[in-house]
Tab-separated table of C-alpha atoms and ligand atoms in Angstrom:
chain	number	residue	atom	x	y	z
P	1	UNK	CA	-3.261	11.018	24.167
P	2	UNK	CA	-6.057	10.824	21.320
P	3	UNK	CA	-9.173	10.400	22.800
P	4	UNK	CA	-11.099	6.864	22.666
P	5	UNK	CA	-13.526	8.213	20.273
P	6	UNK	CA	-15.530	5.428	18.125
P	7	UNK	CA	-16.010	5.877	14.592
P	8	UNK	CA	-19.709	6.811	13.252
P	9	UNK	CA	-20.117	4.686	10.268
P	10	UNK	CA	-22.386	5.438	7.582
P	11	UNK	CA	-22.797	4.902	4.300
P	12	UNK	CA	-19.638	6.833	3.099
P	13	UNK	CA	-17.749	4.697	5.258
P	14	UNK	CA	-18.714	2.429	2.768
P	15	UNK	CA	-18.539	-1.724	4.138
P	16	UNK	CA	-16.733	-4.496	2.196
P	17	UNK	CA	-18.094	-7.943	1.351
P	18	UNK	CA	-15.890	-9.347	4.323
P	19	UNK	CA	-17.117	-6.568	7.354
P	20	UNK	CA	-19.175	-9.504	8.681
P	21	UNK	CA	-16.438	-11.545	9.389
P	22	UNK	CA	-13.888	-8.801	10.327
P	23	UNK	CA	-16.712	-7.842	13.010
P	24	UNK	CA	-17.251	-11.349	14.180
P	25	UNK	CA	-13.448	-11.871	14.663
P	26	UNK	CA	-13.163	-8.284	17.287
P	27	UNK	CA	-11.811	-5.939	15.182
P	28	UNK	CA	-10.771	-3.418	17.502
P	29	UNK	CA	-9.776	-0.070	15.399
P	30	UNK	CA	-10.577	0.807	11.807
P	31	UNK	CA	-9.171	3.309	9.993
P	32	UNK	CA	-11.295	5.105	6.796
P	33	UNK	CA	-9.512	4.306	3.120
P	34	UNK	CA	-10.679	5.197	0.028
P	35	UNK	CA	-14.278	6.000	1.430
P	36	UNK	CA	-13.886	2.631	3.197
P	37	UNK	CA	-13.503	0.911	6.226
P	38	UNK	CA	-10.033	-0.761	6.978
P	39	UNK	CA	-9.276	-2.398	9.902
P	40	UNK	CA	-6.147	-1.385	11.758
P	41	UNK	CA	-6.084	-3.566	15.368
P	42	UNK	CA	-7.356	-6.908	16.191
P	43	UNK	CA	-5.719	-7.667	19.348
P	44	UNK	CA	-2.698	-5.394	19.874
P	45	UNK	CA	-0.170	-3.598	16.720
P	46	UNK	CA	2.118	-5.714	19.013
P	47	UNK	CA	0.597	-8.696	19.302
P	48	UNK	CA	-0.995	-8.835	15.696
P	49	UNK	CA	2.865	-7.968	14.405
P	50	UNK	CA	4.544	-10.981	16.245
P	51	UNK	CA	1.717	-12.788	14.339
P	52	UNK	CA	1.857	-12.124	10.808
P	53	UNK	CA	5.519	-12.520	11.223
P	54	UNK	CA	5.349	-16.348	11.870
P	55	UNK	CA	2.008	-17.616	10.879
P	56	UNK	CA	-0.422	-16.679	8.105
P	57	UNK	CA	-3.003	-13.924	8.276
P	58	UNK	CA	-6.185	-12.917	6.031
P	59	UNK	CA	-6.764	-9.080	5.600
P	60	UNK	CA	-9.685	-7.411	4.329
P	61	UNK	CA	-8.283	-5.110	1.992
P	62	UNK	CA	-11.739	-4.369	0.306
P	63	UNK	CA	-10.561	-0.638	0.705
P	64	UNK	CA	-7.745	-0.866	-2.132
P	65	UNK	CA	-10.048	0.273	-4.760
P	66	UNK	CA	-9.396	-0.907	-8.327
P	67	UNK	CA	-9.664	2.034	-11.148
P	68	UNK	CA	-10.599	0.420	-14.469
P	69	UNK	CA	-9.543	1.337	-17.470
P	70	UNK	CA	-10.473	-0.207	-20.584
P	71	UNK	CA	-10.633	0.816	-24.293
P	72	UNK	CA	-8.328	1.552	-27.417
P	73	UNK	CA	-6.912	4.660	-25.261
P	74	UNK	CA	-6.371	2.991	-22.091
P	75	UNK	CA	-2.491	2.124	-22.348
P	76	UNK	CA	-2.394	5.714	-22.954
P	77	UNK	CA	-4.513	7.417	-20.305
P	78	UNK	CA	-2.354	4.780	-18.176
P	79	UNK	CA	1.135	6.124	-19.156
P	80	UNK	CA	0.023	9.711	-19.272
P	81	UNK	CA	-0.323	9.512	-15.531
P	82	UNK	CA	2.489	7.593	-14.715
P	83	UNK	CA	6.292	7.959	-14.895
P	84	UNK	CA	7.026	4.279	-15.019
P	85	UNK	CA	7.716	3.162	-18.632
P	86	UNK	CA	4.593	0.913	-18.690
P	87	UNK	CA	5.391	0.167	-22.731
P	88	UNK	CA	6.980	-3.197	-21.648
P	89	UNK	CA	4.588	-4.833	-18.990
P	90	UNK	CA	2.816	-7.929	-20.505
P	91	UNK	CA	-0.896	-9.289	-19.532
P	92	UNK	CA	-0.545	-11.401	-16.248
P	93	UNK	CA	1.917	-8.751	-14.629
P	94	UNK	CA	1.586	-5.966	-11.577
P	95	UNK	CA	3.387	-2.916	-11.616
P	96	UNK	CA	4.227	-0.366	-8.489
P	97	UNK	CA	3.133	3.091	-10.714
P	98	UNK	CA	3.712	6.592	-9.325
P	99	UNK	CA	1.210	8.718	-10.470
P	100	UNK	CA	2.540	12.068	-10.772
P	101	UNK	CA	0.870	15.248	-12.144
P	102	UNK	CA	2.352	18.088	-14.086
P	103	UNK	CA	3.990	19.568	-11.133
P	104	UNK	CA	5.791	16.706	-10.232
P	105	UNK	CA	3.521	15.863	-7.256
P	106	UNK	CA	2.534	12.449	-5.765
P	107	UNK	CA	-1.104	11.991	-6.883
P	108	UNK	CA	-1.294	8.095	-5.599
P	109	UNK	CA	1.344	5.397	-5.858
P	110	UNK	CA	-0.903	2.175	-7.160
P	111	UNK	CA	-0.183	-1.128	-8.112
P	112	UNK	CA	-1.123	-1.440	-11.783
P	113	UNK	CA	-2.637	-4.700	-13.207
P	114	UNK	CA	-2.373	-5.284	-16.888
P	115	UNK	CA	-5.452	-7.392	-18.110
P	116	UNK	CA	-5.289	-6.969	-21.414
P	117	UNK	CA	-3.869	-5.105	-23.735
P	118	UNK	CA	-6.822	-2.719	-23.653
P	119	UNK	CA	-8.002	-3.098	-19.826
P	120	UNK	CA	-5.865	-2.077	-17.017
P	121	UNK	CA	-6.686	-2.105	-13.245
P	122	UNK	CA	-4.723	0.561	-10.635
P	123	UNK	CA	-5.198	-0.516	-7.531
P	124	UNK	CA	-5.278	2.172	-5.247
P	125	UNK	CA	-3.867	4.109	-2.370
P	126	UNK	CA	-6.163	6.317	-0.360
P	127	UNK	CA	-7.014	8.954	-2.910
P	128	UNK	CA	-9.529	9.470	-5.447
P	129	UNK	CA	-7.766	9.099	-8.492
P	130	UNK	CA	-11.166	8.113	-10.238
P	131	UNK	CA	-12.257	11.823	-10.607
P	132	UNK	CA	-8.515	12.631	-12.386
P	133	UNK	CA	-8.513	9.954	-14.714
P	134	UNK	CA	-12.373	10.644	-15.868
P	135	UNK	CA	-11.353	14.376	-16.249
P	136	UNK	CA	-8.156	13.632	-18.284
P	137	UNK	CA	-10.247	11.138	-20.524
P	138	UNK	CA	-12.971	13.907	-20.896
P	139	UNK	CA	-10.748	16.830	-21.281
P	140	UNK	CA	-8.275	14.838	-24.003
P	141	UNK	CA	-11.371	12.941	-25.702
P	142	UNK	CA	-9.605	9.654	-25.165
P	143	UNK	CA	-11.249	6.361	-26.110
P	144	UNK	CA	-11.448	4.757	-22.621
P	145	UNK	CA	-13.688	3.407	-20.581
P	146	UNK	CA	-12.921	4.681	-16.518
P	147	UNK	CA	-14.717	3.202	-13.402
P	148	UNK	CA	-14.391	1.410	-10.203
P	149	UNK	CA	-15.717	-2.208	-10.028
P	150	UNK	CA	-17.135	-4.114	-7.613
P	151	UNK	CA	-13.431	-6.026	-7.017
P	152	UNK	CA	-12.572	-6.070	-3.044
P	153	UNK	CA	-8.877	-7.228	-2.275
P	154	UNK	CA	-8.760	-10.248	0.253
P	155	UNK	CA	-4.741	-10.206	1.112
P	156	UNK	CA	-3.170	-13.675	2.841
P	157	UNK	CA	0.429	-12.398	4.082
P	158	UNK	CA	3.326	-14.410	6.280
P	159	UNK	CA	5.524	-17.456	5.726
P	160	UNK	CA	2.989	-20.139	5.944
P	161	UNK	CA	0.939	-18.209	3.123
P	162	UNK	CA	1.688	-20.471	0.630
P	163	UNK	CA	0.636	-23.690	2.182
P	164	UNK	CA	-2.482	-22.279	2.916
P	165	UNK	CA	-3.288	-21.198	-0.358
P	166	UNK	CA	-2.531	-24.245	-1.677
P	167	UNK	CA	-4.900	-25.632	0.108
P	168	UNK	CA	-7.763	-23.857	-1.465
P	169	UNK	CA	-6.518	-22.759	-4.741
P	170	UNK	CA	-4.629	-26.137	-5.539
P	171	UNK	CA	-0.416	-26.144	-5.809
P	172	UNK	CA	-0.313	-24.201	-9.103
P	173	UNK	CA	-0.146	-21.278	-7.124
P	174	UNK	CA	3.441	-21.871	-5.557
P	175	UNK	CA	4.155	-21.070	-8.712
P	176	UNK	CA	2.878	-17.254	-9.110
P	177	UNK	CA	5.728	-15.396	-9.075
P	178	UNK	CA	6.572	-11.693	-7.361
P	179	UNK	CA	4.243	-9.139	-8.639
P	180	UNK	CA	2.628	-11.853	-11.420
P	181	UNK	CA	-1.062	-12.974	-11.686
P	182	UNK	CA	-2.889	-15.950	-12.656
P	183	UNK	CA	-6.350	-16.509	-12.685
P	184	UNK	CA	-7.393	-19.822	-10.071
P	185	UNK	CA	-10.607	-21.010	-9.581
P	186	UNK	CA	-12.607	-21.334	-6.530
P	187	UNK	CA	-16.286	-22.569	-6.584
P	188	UNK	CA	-15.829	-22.490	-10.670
P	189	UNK	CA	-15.431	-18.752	-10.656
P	190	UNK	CA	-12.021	-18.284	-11.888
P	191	UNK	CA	-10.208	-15.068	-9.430
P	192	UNK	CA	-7.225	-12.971	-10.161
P	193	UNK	CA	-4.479	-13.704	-7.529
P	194	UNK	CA	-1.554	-11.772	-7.090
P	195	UNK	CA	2.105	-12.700	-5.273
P	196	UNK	CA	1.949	-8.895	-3.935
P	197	UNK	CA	0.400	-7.368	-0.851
P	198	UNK	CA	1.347	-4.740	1.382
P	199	UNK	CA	3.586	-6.137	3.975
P	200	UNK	CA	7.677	-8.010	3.475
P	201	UNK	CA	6.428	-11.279	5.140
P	202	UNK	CA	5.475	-12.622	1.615
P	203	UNK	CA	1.796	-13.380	0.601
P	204	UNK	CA	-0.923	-13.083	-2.287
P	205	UNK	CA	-3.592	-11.344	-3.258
P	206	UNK	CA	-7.122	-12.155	-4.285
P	207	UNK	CA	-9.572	-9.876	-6.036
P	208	UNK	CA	-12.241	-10.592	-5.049
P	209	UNK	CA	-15.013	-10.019	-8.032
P	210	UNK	CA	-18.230	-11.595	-7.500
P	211	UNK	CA	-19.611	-10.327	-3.827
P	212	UNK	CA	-21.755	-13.370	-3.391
P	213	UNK	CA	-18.566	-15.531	-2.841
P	214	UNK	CA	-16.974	-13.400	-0.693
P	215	UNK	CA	-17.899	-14.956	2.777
P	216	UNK	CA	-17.453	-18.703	1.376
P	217	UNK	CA	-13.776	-17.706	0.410
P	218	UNK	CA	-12.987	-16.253	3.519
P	219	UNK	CA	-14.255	-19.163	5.131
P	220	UNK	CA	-12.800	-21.610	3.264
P	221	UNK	CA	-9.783	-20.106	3.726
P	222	UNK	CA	-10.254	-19.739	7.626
P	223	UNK	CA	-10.890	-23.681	7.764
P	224	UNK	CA	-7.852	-24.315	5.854
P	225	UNK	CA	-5.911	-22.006	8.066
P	226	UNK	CA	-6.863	-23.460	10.887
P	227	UNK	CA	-3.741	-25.815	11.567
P	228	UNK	CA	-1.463	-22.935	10.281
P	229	UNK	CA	-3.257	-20.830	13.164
P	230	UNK	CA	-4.383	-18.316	10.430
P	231	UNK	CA	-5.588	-15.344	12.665
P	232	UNK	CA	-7.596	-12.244	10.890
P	233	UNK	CA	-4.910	-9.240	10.269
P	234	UNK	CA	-4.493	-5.656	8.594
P	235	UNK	CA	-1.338	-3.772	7.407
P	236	UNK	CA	0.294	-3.690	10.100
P	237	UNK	CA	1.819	-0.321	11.129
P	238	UNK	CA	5.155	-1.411	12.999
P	239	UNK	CA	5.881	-4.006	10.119
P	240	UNK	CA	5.347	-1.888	7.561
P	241	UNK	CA	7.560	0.738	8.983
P	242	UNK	CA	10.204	-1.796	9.358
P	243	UNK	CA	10.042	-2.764	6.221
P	244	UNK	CA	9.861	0.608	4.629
P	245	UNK	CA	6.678	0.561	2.869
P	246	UNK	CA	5.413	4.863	2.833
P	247	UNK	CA	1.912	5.122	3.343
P	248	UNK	CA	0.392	7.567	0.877
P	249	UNK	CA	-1.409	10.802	2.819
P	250	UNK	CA	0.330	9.748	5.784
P	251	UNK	CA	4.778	9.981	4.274
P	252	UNK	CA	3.969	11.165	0.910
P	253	UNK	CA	1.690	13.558	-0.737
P	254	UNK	CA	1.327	15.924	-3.401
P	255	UNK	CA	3.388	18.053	-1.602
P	256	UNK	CA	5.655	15.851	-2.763
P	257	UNK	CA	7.855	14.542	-5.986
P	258	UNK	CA	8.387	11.054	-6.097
P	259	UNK	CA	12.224	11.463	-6.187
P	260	UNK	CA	11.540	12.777	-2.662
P	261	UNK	CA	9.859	9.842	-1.723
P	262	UNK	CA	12.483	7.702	-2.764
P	263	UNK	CA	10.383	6.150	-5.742
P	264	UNK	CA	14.079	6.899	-8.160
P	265	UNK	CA	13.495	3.256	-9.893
P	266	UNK	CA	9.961	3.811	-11.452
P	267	UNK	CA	10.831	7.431	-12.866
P	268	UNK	CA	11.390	6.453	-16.519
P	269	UNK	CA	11.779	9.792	-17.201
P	270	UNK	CA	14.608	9.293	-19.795
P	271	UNK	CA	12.527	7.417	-21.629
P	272	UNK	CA	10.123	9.136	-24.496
P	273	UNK	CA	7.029	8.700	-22.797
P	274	UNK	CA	4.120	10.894	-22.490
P	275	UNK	CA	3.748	10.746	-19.002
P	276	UNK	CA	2.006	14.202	-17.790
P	277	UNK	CA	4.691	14.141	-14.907
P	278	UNK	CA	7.801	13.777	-17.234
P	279	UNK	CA	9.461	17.130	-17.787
P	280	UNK	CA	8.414	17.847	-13.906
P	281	UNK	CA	10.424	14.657	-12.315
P	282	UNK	CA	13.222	15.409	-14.850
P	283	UNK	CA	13.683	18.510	-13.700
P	284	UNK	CA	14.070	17.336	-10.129
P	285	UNK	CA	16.140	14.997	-11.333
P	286	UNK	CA	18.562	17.352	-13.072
P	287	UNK	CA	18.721	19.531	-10.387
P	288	UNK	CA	18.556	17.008	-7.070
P	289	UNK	CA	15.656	17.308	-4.789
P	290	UNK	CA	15.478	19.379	-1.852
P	291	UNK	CA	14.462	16.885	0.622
P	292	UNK	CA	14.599	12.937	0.690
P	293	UNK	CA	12.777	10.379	2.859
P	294	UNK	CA	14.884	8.082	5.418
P	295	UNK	CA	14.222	5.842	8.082
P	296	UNK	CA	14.775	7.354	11.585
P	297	UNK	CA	15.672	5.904	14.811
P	298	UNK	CA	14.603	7.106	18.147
P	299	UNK	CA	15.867	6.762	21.434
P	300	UNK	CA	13.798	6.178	24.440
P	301	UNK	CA	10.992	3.617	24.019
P	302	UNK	CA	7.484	3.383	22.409
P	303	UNK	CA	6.243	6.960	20.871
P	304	UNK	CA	2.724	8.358	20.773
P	305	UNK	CA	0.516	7.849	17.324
P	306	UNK	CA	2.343	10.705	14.886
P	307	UNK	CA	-0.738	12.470	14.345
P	308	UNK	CA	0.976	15.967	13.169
P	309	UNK	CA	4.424	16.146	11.558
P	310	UNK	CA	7.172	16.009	14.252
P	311	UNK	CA	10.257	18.779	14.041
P	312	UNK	CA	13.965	17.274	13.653
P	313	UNK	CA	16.353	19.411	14.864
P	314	UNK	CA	19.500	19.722	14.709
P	315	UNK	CA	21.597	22.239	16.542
P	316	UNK	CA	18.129	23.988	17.355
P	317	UNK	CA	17.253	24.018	13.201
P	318	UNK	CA	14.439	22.701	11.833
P	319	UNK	CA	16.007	19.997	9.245
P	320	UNK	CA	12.896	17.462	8.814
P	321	UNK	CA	9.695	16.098	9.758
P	322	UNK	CA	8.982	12.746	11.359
P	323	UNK	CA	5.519	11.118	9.376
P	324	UNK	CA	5.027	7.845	10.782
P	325	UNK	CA	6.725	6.274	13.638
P	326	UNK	CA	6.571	2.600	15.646
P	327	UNK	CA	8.470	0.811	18.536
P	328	UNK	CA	9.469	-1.996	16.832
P	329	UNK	CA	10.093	-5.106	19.754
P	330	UNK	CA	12.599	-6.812	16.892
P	331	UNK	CA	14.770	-3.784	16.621
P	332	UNK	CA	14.494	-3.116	20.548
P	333	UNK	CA	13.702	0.970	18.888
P	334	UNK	CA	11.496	3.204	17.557
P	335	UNK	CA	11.546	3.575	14.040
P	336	UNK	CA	10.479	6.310	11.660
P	337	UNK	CA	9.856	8.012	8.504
P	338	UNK	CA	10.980	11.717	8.200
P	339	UNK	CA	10.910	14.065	4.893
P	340	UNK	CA	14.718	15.255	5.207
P	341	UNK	CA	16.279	18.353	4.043
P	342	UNK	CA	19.219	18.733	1.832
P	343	UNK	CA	22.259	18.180	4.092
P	344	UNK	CA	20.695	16.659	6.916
P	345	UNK	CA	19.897	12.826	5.178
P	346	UNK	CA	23.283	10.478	5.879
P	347	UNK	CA	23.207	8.056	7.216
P	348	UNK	CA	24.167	7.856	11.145
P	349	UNK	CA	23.093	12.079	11.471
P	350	UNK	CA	22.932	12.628	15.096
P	351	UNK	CA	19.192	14.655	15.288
P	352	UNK	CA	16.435	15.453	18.317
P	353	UNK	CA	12.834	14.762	17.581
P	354	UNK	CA	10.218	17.288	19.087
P	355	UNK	CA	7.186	14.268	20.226
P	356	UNK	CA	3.777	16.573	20.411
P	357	UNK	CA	4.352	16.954	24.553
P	358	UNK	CA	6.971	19.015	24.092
P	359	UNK	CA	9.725	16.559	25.040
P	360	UNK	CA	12.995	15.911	22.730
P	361	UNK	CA	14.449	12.752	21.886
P	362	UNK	CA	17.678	11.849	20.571
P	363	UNK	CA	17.791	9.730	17.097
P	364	UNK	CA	19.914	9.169	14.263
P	365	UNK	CA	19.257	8.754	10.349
P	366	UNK	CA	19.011	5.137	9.367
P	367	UNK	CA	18.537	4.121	5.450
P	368	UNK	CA	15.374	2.426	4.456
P	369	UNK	CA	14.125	-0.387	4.634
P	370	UNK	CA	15.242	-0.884	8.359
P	371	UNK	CA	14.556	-4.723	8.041
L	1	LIG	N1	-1.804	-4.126	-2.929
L	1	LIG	C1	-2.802	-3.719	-3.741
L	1	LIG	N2	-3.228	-2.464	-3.766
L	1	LIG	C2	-2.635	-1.550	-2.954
L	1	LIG	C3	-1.572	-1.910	-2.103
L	1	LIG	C4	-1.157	-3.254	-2.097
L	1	LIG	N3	-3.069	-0.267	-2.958
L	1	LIG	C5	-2.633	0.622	-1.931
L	1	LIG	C6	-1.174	0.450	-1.582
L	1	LIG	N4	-0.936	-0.967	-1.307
L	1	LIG	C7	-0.305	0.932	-2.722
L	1	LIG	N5	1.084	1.084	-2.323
L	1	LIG	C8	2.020	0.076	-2.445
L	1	LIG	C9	3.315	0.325	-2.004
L	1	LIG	C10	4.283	-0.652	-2.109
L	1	LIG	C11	3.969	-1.889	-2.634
L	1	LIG	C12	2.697	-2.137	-3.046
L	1	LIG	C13	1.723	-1.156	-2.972
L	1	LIG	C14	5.004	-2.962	-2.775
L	1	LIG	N6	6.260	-2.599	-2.997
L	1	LIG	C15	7.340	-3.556	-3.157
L	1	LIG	C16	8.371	-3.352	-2.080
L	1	LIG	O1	8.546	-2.225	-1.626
L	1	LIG	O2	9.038	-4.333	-1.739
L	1	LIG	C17	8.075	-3.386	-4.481
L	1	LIG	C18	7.271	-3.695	-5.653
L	1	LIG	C19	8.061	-3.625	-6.941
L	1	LIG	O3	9.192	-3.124	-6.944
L	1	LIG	O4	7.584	-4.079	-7.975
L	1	LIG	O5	4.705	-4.129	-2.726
L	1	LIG	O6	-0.244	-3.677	-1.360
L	1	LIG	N7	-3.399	-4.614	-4.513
């Protein structure tokens, strides 16, 4: 078992506007994102999952760190790194981006904001795709403006999200659509908010842009939320995993293509753009990929925290690794993530998982999402 170490913070685990509040309300675990501090338990996975899944939660999500690029160039620098067609989104409209480099690997997987027709935002997975896109502006002379702004995600997610943002925002934004954004004001400062966030129990997004109303959102919100029993909450690791949402560093890396991480439907690659990924992903296209990620299900009750890839096996061969893995109470099983070789991903595979003791379980290859 991992020991119960705490976490020494500093200043490179850098705070968000909302750590006050996400302190006062026992956060129990953090994880470090983007240079930042995430919260990952408040008062069980278990209990925090049974939660979100019928009320209404409020995440700090200062951690998902906006890239911004603005200036004649910027559409460009933005499709260079990308192998979504981005040529059709309009202003008002998120996009789930693969950034891919000329290898074909998994640099981040973002969701892209379109501002303007000159300013876009990526809003980030954990790494620091800052340093690539100042080094392709510098090294291709582009005409764009790159840096990360003081904008700190505050995520509402779970059925009752909507009346509760209702509440503060006014009934307009019922009508935000999946993966749109208006601008709604609170306090006369007019935020972006989102219909996006990282977890399948519906929700929005607010990014948050002006740090001194940071704590009289959240506790507006938290008053409003009150008879909706709105309880502080993070991504939640067993609902995500349910709802197959891959957690970049953790089921994905550079390591890997995005075809390989099952990201087919955002590879525009067909298309003439001038993403630097292009003639990478078509190649894996062309030829199939060598591995594929699919849900897993194991046998034998709740697993220990997949710290290290776990070996699938079958007939003694090493056929895939298990990334991230949860007993899920709703699907009375664990459930998984594994990187699967070539001839080892249908669906209903009889495999054995190696856990890190030693001990083999039985499980079987499930397609994604599992909810
Ligand atoms: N919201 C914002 N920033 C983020 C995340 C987020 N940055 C980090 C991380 N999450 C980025 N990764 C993802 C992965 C999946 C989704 C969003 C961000 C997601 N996917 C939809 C799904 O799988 O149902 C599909 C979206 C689509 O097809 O358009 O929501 O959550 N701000």
């Amino acid at each position: 078992m991992m020991a119960p170490a705490t976490l020494s913070q500093s200043r490179r685990t850098r705070r968000t506007p909302f750590s006050p509040r996400v302190e006062a309300a026992g956060v129990k675990s953090y994880t470090v994102y983007n240079h930042m501090l995430l919260a990952t338990v408040f008062e069980s996975v278990e209990a925090d999952y049974t939660h979100l899944k019928q009320h209404v939660q409020i995440w700090d999500v200062g951690c998902e760190r906006q890239v911004s690029i603005q200036g004649p160039d910027a559409a460009r620098l933005v499709q260079l790194m990308t192998v979504r067609d981005i040529g059709g989104m309009i202003e008002g409209q998120c996009f789930y981006a693969p950034l891919v480099d000329t290898d074909g690997g998994m640099i981040n997987d973002p969701v892209g904001l379109k501002l303007a027709d000159d300013h876009y935002w990526l809003s980030l997975a954990d790494s620091d795709v800052l340093l690539w896109a100042r080094g392709l502006a510098t090294g291709l002379g582009l005409d764009v403006a790159t840096h990360e702004p003081d904008v700190w995600p505050l995520a509402i997610q779970g059925p009752k999200s909507d009346d509760l943002m209702a509440q503060v925002f006014g009934e307009s934004v019922r009508d935000i659509r999946f993966f749109r954004f208006e601008r709604l004001s609170f306090n006369n400062h007019p935020f972006v908010i989102a219909r996006s966030g990282w977890s399948k129990q519906g929700g929005f997004e607010i990014y948050v842009d002006r740090e001194d109303l940071a704590l009289e959102l959240w506790d507006a919100l938290w008053e409003a939320g009150q008879p909706f029993e709105i309880r502080p909450g993070c991504p939640n690791h067993i609902e995500r995993i349910e709802g197959g949402l891959l957690s970049y560093g953790n089921d994905m890396t550079r390591a890997h293509n995005p075809l390989e991480c099952g990201l087919d439907r955002y590879c525009h690659v067909d298309r003439p753009i001038e993403a630097l990924g292009r003639d990478a992903v078509a190649k894996v296209m062309a030829e199939g990929t060598r591995r594929l990620v699919r849900g897993l299900k194991i046998d034998g009750g709740p697993v220990p925290p997949t710290t290290d890839e776990w070996s699938v096996q079958v007939n003694g061969k090493h056929v895939g690794g298990v990334t991230s893995s949860a007993y899920s109470p709703d699907l009375a099983s664990t459930v998984a993530f594994a990187m699967m070789d070539k001839g080892f991903w249908d669906v209903g595979l009889a495999v054995k998982v190696v856990l890190p003791d030693g001990t083999m379980r039985d499980g079987s290859v499930s397609d994604l999402p599992f909810i």
